[in-house]
Each structure stands twice: as C-alpha cells, then as structure tokens.
XYZ file of C-alpha atoms in Angstrom:
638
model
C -15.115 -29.073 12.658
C -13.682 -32.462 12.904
C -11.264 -33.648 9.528
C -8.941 -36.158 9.285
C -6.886 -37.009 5.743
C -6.049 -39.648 3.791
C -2.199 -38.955 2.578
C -0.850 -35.949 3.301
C 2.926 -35.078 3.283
C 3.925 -34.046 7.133
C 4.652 -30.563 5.600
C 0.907 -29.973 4.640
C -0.067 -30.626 8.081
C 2.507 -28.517 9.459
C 0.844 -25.711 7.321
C -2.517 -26.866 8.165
C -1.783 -26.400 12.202
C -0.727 -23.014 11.200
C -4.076 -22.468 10.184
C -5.778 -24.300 12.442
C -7.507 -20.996 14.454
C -8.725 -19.363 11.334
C -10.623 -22.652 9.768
C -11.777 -23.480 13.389
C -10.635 -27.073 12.822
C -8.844 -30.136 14.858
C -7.376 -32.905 13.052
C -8.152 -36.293 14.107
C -7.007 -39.857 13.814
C -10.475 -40.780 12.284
C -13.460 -39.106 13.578
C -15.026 -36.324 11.449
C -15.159 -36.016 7.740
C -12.671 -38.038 5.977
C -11.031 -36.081 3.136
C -8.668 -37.475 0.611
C -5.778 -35.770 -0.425
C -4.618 -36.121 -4.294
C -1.447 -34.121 -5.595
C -1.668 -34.451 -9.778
C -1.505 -31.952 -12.268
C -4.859 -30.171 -13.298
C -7.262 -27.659 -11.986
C -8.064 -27.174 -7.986
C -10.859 -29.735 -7.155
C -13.327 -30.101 -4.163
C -16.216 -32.274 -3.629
C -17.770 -34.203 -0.385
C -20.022 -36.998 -0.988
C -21.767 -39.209 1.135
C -19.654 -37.944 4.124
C -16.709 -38.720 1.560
C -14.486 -35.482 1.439
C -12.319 -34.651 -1.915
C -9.047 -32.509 -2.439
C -7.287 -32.606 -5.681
C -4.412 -30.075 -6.341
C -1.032 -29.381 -8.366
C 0.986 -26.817 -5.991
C 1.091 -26.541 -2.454
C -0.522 -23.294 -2.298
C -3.515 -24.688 -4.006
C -4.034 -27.368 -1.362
C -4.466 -24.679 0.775
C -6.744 -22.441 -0.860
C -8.637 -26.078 -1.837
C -8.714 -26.672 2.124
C -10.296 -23.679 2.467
C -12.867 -23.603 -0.239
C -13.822 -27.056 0.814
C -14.098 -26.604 4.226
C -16.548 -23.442 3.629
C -18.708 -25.636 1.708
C -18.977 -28.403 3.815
C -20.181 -26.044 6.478
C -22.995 -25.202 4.206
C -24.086 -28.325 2.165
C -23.218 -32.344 2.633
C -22.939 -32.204 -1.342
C -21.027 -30.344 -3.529
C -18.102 -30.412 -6.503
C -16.119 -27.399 -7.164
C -13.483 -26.809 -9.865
C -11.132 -24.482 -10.122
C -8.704 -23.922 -13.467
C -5.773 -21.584 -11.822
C -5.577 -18.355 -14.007
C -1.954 -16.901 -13.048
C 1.415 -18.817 -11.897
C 2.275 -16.242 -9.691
C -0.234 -13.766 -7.931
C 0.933 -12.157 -4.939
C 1.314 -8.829 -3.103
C 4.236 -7.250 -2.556
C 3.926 -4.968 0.788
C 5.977 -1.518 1.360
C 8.239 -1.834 4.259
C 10.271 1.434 3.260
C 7.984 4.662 4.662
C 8.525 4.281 8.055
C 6.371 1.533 8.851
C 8.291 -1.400 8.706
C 6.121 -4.929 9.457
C 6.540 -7.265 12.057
C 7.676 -10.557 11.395
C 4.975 -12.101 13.442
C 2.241 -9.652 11.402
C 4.382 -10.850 8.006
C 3.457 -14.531 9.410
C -0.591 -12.938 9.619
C -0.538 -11.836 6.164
C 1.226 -15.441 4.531
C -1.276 -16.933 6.677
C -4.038 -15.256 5.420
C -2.113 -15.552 1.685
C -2.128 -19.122 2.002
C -5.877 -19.686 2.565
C -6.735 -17.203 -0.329
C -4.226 -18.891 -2.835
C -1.913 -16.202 -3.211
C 1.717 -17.464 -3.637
C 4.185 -14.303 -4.071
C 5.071 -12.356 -1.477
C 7.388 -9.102 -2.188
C 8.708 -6.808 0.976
C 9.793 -3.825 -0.180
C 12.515 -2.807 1.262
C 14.808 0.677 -0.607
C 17.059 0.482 2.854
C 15.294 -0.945 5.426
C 17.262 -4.309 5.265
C 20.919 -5.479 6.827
C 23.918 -4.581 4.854
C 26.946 -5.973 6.320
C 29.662 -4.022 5.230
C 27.099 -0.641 5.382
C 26.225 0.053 8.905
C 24.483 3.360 8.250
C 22.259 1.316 5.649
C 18.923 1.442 7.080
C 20.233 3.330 9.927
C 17.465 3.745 13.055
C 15.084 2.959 10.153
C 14.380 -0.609 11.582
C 15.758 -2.461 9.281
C 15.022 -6.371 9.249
C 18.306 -8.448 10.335
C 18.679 -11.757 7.622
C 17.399 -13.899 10.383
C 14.240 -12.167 10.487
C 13.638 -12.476 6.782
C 14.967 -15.820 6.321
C 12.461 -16.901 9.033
C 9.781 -15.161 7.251
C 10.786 -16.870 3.834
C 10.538 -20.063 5.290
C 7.210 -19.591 6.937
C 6.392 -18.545 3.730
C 7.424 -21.760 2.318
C 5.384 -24.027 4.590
C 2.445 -22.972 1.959
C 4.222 -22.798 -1.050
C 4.463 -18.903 -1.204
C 7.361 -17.655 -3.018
C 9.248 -14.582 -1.124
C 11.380 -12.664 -3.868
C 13.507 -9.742 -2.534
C 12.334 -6.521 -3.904
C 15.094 -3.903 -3.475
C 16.205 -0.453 -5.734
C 19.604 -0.394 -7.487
C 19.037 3.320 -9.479
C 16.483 5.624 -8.134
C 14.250 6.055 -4.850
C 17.252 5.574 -2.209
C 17.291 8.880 -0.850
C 16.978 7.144 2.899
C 20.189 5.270 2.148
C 22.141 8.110 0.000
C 21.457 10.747 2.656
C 25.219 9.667 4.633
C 28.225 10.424 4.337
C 29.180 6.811 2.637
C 27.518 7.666 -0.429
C 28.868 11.166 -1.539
C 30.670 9.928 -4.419
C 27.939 7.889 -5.761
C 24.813 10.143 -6.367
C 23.584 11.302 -9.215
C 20.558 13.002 -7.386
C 19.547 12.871 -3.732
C 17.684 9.612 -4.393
C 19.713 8.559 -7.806
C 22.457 6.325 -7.490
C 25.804 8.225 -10.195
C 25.713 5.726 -12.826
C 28.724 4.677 -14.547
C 30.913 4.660 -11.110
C 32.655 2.086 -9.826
C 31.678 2.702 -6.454
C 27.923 2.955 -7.056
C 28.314 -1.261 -8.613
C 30.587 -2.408 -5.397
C 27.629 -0.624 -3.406
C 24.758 -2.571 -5.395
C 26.871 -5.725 -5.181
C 26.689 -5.391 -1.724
C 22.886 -4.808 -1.553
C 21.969 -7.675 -4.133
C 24.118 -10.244 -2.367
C 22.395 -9.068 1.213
C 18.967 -9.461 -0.190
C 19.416 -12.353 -2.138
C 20.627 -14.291 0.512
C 17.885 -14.141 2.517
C 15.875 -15.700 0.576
C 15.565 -19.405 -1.226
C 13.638 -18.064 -4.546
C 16.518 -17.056 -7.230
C 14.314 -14.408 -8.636
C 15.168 -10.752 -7.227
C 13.799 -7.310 -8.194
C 16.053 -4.441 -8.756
C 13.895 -1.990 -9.004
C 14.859 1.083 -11.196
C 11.652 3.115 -11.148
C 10.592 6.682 -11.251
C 14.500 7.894 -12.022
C 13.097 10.438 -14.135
C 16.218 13.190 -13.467
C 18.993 10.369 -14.234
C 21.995 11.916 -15.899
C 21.061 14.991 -15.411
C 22.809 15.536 -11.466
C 26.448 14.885 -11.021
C 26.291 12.710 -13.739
C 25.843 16.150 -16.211
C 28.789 17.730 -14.357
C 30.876 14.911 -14.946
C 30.221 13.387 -18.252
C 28.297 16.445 -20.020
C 25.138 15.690 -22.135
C 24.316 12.062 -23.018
C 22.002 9.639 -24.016
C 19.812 9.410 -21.483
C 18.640 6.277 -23.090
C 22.181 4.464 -23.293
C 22.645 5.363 -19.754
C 20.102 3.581 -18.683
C 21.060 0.349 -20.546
C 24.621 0.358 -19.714
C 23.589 1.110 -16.056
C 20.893 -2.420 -16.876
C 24.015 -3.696 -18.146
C 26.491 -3.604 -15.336
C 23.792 -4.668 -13.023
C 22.890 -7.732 -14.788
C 25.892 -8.745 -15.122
C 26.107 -8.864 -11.234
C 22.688 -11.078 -11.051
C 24.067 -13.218 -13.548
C 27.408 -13.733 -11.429
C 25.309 -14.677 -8.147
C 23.015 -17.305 -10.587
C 20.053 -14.347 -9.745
C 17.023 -13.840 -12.440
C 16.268 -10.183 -11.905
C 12.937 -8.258 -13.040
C 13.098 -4.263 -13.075
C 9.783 -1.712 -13.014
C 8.835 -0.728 -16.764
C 8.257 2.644 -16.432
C 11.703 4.259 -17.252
C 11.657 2.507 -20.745
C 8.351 4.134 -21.831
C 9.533 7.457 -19.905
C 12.736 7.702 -22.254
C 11.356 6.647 -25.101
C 8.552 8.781 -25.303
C 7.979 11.525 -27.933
C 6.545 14.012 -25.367
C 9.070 13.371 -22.531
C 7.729 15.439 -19.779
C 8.140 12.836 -16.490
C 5.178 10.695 -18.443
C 4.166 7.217 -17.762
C 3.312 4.472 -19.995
C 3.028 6.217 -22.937
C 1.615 3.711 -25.309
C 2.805 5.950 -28.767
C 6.486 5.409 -26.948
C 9.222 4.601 -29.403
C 9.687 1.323 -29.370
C 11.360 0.318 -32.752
C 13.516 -2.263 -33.770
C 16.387 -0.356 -33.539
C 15.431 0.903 -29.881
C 14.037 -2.619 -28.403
C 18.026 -4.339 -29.545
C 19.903 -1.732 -27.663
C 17.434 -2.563 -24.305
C 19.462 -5.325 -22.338
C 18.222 -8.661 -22.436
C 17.848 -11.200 -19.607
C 15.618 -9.029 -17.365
C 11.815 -9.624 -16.817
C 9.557 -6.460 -16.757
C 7.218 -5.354 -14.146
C 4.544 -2.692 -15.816
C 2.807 -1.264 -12.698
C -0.044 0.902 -13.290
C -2.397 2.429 -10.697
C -5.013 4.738 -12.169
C -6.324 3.415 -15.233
C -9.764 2.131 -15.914
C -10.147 0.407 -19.344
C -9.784 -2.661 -20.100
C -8.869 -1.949 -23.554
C -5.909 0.685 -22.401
C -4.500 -2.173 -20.103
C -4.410 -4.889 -23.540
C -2.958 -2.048 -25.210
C -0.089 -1.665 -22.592
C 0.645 -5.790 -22.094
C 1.168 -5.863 -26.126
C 3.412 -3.325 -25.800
C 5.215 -4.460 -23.066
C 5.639 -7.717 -25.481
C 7.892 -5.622 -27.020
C 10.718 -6.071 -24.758
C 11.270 -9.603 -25.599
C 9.158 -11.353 -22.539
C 5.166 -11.101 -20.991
C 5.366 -8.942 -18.318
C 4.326 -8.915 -14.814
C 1.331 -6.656 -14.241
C 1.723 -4.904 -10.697
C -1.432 -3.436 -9.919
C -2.063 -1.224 -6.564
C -3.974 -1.572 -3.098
C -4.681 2.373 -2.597
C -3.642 2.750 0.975
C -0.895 5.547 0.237
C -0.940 9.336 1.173
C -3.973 8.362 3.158
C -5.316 7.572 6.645
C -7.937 4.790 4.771
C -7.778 2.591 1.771
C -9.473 4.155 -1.314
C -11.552 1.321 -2.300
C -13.445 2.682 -4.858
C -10.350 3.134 -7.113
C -9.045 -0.268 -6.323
C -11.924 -1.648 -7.769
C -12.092 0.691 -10.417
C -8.440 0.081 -11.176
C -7.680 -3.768 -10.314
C -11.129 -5.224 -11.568
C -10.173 -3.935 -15.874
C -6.104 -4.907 -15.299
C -7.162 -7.971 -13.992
C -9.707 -9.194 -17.002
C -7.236 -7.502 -19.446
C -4.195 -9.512 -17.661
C -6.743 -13.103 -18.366
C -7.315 -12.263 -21.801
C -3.932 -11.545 -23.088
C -2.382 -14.507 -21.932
C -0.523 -12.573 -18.948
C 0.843 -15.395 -16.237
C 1.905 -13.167 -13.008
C 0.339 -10.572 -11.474
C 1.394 -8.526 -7.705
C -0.935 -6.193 -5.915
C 1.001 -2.990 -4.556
C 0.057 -1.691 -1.237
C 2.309 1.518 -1.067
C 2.874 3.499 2.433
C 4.031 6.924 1.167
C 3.438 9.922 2.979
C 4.012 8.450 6.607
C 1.955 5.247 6.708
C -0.715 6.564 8.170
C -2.723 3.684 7.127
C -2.406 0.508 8.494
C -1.829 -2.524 5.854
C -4.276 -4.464 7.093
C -6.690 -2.799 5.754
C -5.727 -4.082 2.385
C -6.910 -7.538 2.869
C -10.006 -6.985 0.765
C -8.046 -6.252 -2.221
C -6.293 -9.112 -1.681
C -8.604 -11.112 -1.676
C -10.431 -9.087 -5.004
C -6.558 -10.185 -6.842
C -7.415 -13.958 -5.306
C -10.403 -14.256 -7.186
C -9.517 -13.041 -9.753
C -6.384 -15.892 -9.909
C -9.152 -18.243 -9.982
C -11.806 -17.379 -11.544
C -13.616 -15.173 -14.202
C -16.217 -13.059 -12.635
C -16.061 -11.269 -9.214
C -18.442 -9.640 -7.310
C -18.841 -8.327 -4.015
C -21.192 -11.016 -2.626
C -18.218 -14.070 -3.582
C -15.542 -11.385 -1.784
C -17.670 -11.234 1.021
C -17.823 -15.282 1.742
C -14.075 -15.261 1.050
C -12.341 -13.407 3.078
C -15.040 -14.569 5.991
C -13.098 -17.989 4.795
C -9.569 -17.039 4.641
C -9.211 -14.782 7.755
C -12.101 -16.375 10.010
C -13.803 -13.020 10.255
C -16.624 -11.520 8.494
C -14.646 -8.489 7.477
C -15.141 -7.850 3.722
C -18.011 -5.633 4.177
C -16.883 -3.070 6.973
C -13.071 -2.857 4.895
C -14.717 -2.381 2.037
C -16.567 0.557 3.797
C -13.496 2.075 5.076
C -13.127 4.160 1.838
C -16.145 6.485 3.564
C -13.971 8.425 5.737
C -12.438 9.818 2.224
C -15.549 8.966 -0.373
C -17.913 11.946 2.144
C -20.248 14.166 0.242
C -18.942 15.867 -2.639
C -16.791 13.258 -3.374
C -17.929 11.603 -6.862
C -18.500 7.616 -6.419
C -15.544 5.271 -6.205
C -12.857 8.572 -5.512
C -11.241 8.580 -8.872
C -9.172 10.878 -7.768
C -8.083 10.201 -4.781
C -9.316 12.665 -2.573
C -7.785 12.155 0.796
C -10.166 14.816 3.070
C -9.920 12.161 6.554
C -5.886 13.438 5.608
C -5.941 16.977 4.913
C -8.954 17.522 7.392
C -7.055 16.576 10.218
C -3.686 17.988 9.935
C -4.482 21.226 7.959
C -3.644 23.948 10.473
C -7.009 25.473 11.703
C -6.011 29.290 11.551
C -4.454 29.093 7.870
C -7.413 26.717 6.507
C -5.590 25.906 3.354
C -8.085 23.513 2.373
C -11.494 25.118 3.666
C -12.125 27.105 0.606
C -13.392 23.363 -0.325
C -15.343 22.911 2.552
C -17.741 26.488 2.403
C -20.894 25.559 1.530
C -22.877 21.884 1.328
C -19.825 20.761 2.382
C -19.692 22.426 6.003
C -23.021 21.306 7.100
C -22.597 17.387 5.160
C -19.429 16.715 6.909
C -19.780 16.445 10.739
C -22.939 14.859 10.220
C -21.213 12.206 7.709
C -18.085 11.594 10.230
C -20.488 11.936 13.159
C -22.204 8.369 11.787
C -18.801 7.006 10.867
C -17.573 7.238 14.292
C -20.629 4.959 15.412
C -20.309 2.294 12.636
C -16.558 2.213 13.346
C -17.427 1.864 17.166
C -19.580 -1.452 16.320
C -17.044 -2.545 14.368
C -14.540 -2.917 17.348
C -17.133 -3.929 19.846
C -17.630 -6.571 16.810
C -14.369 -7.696 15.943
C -11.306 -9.521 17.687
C -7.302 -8.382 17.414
C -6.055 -6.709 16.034
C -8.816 -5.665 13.738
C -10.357 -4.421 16.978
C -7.526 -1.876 17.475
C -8.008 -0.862 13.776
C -11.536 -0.077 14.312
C -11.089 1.726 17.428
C -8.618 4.413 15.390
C -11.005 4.805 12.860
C -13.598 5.719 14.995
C -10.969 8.033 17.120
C -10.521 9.870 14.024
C -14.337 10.061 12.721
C -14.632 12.036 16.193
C -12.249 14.032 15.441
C -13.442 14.992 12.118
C -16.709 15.925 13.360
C -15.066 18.913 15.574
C -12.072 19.785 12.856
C -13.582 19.388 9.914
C -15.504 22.135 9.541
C -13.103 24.015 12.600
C -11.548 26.637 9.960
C -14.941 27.337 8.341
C -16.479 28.398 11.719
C -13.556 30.626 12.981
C -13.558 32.175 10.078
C -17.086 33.102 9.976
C -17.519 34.245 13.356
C -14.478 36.565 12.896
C -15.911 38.058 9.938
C -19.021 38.742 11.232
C -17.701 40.390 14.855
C -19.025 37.141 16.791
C -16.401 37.832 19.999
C -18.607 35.894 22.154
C -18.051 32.644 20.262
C -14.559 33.145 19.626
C -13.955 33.721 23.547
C -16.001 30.706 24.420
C -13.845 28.736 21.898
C -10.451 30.055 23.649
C -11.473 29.016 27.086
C -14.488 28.222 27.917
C -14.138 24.779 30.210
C -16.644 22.737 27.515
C -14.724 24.607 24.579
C -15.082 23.025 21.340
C -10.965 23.595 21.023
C -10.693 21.720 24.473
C -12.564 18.933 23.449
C -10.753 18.537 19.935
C -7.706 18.338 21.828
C -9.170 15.540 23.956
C -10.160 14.051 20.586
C -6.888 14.286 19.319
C -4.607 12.756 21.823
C -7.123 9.559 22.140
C -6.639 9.208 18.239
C -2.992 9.527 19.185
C -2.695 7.173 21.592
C -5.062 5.028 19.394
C -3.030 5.042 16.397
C 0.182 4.715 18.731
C -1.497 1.166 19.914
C -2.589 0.034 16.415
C 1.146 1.446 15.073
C 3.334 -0.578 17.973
C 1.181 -3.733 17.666
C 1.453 -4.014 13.590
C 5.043 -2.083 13.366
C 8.255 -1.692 14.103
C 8.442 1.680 16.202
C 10.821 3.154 14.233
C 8.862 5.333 12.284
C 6.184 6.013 14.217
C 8.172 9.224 15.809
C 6.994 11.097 12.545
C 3.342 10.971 13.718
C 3.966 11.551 17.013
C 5.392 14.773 15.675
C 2.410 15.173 13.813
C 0.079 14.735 16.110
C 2.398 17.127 18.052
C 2.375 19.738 16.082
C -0.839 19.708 15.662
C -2.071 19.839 19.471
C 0.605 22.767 19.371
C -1.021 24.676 16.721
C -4.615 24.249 18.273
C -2.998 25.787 21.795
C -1.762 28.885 19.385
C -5.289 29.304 17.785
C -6.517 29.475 21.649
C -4.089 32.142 22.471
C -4.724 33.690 19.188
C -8.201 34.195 19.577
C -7.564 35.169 23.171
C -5.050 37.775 21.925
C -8.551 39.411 19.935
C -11.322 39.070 22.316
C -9.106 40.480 25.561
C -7.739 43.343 22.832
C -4.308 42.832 23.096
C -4.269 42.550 19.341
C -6.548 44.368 16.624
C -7.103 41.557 14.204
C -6.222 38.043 13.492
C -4.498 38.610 10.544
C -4.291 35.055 9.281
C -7.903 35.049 9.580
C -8.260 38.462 7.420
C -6.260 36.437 4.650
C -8.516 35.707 2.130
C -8.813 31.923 1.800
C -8.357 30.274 -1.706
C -8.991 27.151 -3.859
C -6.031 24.687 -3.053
C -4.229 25.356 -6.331
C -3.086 21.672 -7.516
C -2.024 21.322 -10.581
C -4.747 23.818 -12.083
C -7.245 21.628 -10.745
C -9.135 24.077 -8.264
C -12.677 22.970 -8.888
C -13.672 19.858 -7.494
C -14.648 21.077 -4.371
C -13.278 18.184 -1.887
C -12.077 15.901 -4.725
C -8.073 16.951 -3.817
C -5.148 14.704 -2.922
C -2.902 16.595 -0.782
C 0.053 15.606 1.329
C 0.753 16.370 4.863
C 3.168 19.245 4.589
C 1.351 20.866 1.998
C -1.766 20.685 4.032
C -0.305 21.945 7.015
C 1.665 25.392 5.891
C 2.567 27.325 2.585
C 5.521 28.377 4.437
C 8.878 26.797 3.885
C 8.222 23.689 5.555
C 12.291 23.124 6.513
C-alpha cells in the first residue's frame, strides 16, 4: 500500500521504515492515501474519509499502534473512525534472559518491532548475571552475557518507538549463577542470597546497579528482591544469631535505596517478600491477603520504592481487586506483573494465560491500576522458544486499549502487528501439553510434551499416568499434532518456520515415546520376548526409529535455539538430548541382555511403577508439572 503524510517528525519515519516489511507499505512523495499526522493530547484516533486518511495521537508509541490500526482498516473499508482511550501508562513485557537462553539483539529488535505496532511501550530484560560488570569478570561468566553496547543499542532501538527499556536486575535473592565463584564467598547468605548487612555485598550491588543503569536512558531500574524466602537464616544466622527477619529486609531496602538515590535512580522491587514476612501462617506463602499489614508494620517498610505484585495462577477477578487494595498499603499503586506461561515447558500453556491475564487485567482497569508487564519466564532450560509468547502479548495489548477481548479481535491483531496470520496456530500450541486427560485451559500446568520426552524409558517415572485411556489417546493426539505443525511451517516464513518445524519434530517423537514405557512394560510382564527382541534390534525397530526421531528434534531445536539465542546455554540440551539417546542405547542392550539370557530379569522393569508423588497430588492422571531432573531419575541426580 501506497501512504504518504502530512507532518511527521523525521524520527517517526525512521520508525516507520523499521516497519516498513511487516505493514507491507512504501512511503511516497504524494501518491497513495494521504494521511495526516496530529500529535495533541487525548485518546488514539483513526479515520479515512473520502481518500482523506486521519492519525491523531499523544505518545510516540501510540502513533505507531494508530499506524497500524489504521492501516488494517483501510485495507478493509474506504470509511471508518476509530477511537481509542489508552487504559495503562506503561504496559510492557519484560523477557527472561537469565536461564540459559539469552536473546539476540537483532531478535530483541523483532520483539520492539512487533511491541511498537501493538502499542506496548515497556520493555524489561531480565538479566540476574547475564550482563557486563566491569570490575567482576566472572559475572556472567560463559553465560553470554550482553556487553553495554549491545544493550545500549537495543535501548535506543527501543526508543525510535517510544518504548521505555528499564533494567531489571536482582540485588538479594535468585543470584546463585553469579554467587557460585570464588569472588563472592564472603557475601552469601544462601547459595542464591546475597549476606545482608555486609559491606561487601553493597560495594558488589553498587557495582551491578551502576552497570545496568548505565545502559540505559530511562532512570527507573528494578532491583528485584523476590522469592528470598531463607534470608537470615544462612550465614547471616551464624553470624548475627536470630533476628527480625522483617527488619532485615528493610534495612537491606534501606542501604540499597540509598544507592539508587545517590545515582538519581527510581527503583521498584517484586512484592512478594513483604506479604511472605508478614504473614500469620509463614510457610514460603505468597500474597497472603490476611498479611499483617498495620500501621505500625507499613512505617517501618522503606519508602521511595515502587512495588511490583506479580501473580501467575490466580483466576478471580475479585482476588486480584483484593490484592491491588492491599498493595495500596505500601504507600503507592503498584505495578501488576502478570505471566506468559512458557516456563518448565517445551510450549506455552495458553489456557492458563488466558485464564490468568484476562481477570488481572479487568481487575487492574477497574481499580485505577496505571502499569502493567507481562512475564515470560524461561526456567527449567528454556526449552521453549519466546516467540511463542507473542499472542499473549498481544492479549496484554488489548487489553491497554480497550475493554473487552476476544479471540476473534486477537486474531486480526497480531495478523496486523507481525504481518502474519499467526494468532490462531500459537494459540494452539498449548495442545502438545492440553492432550486428553488434561482438563480445559491446563490449570495446572501439566507439562506431558516435557516429562514425555525426557523421562527415562526403563524407569517410567511418569507412566503410572499414562496406563489406561491415556496410552491409546496419546500417539493418536501427537500423531495429528505433528501434521498441523507440519502445515504450519510449509505455511509460515522465518523464523516462525523453524519454530514450527520443532514442534512437529517433537509431536513425532511423542507418538513413539509417549506411550514407550507403557509397552515395555507390558510385554515384559506378560513373557512377550519376541517383541522385546524386535525392539532391541530389529533394523525397522521402534527404538531405532525414536532415535532417528530424536536427533532430528535435536538438530531442529539446535537451529531454532542458534537462530533466536545466544549459544551459550544451549549445551544443557544438547546434554539432554544426549543423555537421552544414551539411555535409549542402554534400554536396547537391556532388553538384549533378557531375550539372549545373559540376564534373568530386567529388574527396573519388575519395579512396580507408581503415581508421581507431587506434593500429595497423585490423582490427576496426566495433570502433573514436573521438571527435567525429576522426570528423568529418582536417583541422586549430582
């Protein structure tokens, strides 16, 4: 499509040719539709009239997401007027860069891109060590940390749309990566808790808050502090005796502050550790919303620190209002951090997204809260790939701008803002986890595409849960996932392309494994030698095959990994994927071993196999969330 402007800054249209590909425009001197530009305060406007186009926005990211709204439109009708009252000042997504798979600047530059057209302006890497420390050189050591150029030339990409970049760092708890050398043995508390209270452990921060900060042009920085659920009770203990765990944590808030407020920083910390101490029934709990937050409690809580209440798994509305009036509490309106589920899994979980984002959201509108970040977490390994997260993006987009969302308005959106019809195939990712016996939208978080795969096939940890319905639903299930996922990349350009092509790598080999422990099993029990010798060697064995399977998914994921990622990282699925192979070569010689009768029995295939025993929750069948190493051996895994 042809456009051409009527003033617009030079900075706009050096955004615009950004974007260029993905709205399938050129800019001319005057052919085309004629659009003029008007920067005022107000709500987003669009309209075209007799061949007359209209943009009329406050911020520069709302130009952009105007550009793109009006352009979709003007594909569609020669009349139309659209407004748009902008629900949040800062919606964003802040993207983990800290389990091994650490982004590329050019894929960074994809996802701002992608921000821009959505109207998403806050963008969050988060990096525990995985960031240049000057004076540290084992900071982020072989970890692929990003160099200050790198980020400073994301932040001002970023910037050519208006999106704010805010460093997002840890100065208390999860920095086991960076605590695990020699430098830091006099300033832990725990492996992954900085000692508060020493002098060393403040030089260190200073050192890490003046790194991060100076990459970036926004003077807003988060510190972190989450999840330090065991702080004062390490070294600390042993060298201060019993405390208040409470007043350790403020005078810790304290002596960090006071650095922000030396470098001119305004700093925001998680929430979570406020609720955790102050809760009656302290047992590691989260968001407690009977927590004890009295007058006398709320004075001693530093002030001059903005709050982020994250929150994950909860599904009422009302809960959620409940939470942002406490959170009022602490003397400012919080930012709500919801989350992308894309962690401890090979595919996003949808379903609880949805289920999740859609209440917080609505909640967020109607208690006045002004900034909101979607989470897209990476723990366990990575194994997903973050692009597959641009659907709930696009869900927190919608909800910046407007009231109700539904799948239909996702759908055309994201078509707009990446240039690809995409919505409906991400959105169905969620099957490879949401299979049969799985209850709808995966409250849970069952992760069976996970613990499937890697769960060793002679110890079948998790095939108690697969016996029954289960063993004849699955291959069948993954068997028609691997041919949607195939269409998908015969659909689809890079590097969505490459994700497809892993997905449907792994449905194949899901139709073999899946049910692999089951089977073996069986035909042991009932004396089937025959089998079990055709599955040791037989040239079209099923074990041969699976192996095939597996190193394609390997190579696969190694592709999709190296073209989205840094490669450090990506060793610790080549080890898995190792392993693995290794493991299905042992169940060959095993089973060998029986049929030639150099052994008598297979005695990990006498041992009687059991519901996975997680947290007293045995009986829902498939609906388990499991990890790699505790899927792959109840041995002593180091």
């Amino acid at each position: 499509m042809k456009i051409h402007f009527d003033h617009l800054s030079g900075k706009l249209l050096e955004g615009i040719s950004e974007l260029s590909d993905i709205l399938d425009i050129s800019i001319t001197d005057g052919e085309g539709i004629k659009i003029r530009v008007v920067q005022m305060e107000g709500p987003i406007q669009v309209a075209l009239k007799d061949g007359q186009g209209l943009i009329r926005y406050q911020e520069s990211i709302h130009f952009f997401r105007a550009l793109g709204l009006f352009l979709e439109q003007a594909r569609e009708r020669a009349l139309f007027e659209l407004t748009a009252e902008p629900k949040f000042d800062f919606n964003g997504t802040m993207l983990d860069v800290s389990r091994n798979g650490v982004l590329k600047v050019a894929v960074i530059k994809q996802f701002i891109r992608y921000m821009a057209l959505m109207g998403l302006n806050g963008l969050m890497m988060y990096t525990e060590d995985t960031y240049e420390v000057e004076e540290q050189p084992y900071f982020g050591y072989m970890r692929g940390r990003y160099t200050a150029s790198e980020l400073k030339e994301c932040d001002d990409y970023a910037d050519l749309f208006g999106i704010e970049m805010i460093p997002c760092i840890q100065t208390l708890g999860h920095l086991q990566q960076a605590l695990k050398w020699g430098y830091a043995a006099d300033m832990k508390d725990h492996a992954d808790i900085l000692l508060a209270g020493e002098p060393k452990t403040y030089a260190f921060i200073e050192q890490m808050i003046t790194a991060a900060s100076g990459m970036f042009r926004s003077k807003r920085i988060h510190i972190g502090m989450d999840e330090a659920f065991q702080v004062g009770l390490g070294n600390y203990l042993k060298l201060n005796g019993v405390q208040d765990r409470f007043q350790i944590m403020n005078d810790h808030v304290n002596r960090v502050l006071a650095i922000t407020d030396r470098l001119g920083l305004e700093p925001m910390i998680w929430s979570d550790m406020y609720f955790n101490l102050l809760a009656n029934d302290y047992q590691g709990a989260l968001y407690n919303v009977d927590a004890d937050f009295s007058d006398d409690n709320m004075s001693r809580i530093p002030k001059g620190v903005q709050f982020v209440y994250w929150d994950y798994g909860r599904r009422d509305q009302n809960g959620y209002e409940q939470l942002y009036e406490k959170h009022m509490r602490l003397g400012s309106k919080p930012i709500f951090a919801g989350g992308i589920h894309m962690w401890n899994s090979i595919c996003p979980n949808n379903g609880k997204t949805w289920m999740t984002s859609q209440p917080a959201l609505r909640a967020a509108k109607t208690k006045g809260i002004r900034e909101v970040i979607a989470t897209a977490w990476g723990d366990n390994g990575n194994e997903s790939n973050h692009l597959v997260i641009l659907a709930g993006l696009q869900l927190f987009a919608e909800h910046g701008y407007g009231d109700e969302v539904d799948d239909k308005l996702l759908t055309r959106r994201l078509a707009a803002c990446t240039g690809i019809d995409l919505f409906e195939s991400l959105n169905a990712l969620k099957y490879m986890d949401e299979v049969p016996g799985v209850s709808e939208g995966n409250h849970w978080m069952a992760n069976p595409s996970k613990y499937l795969l890697w769960q060793d096939p002679l110890l079948g940890l998790l095939d108690k849960h697969v016996e029954g319905e289960a063993e004849a639903a699955l291959p069948q299930h993954y068997a028609g996932l691997e041919r949607r996922w195939r269409q998908c990349k015969e659909q689809f350009p890079a590097p969505f392309s490459r994700l497809y092509e892993f997905y449907e790598r792994l449905a194949s080999v899901l139709v073999i494994k899946s049910t692999l422990g089951v089977t073996l099993k069986k035909w042991y029990k009932t004396g089937q030698k025959d089998q079990l010798a055709e599955l040791a060697a037989a040239p079209d064995s099923p074990l041969l095959v699976l192996k095939q399977r597996i190193e394609a998914l390997r190579l696969s994921h190694r592709a999709l990994w190296m073209s989205t990622y840094k490669p450090f990282g990506w060793e610790v699925l080549d080890l898995r994927y190792g392993g693995l192979l290794a493991r299905i070569s042992s169940t060959q010689d095993r089973l060998a071993d029986y049929v030639d009768g150099h052994i008598e029995e297979i005695e990990e295939l006498e041992a009687e196999r059991l519901p996975f025993d997680q947290n007293g929750l045995t009986g829902r069948a498939l609906e388990v969330n499991v990890s790699y190493q505790a899927a792959v051996t109840a041995s002593c895994f180091i």
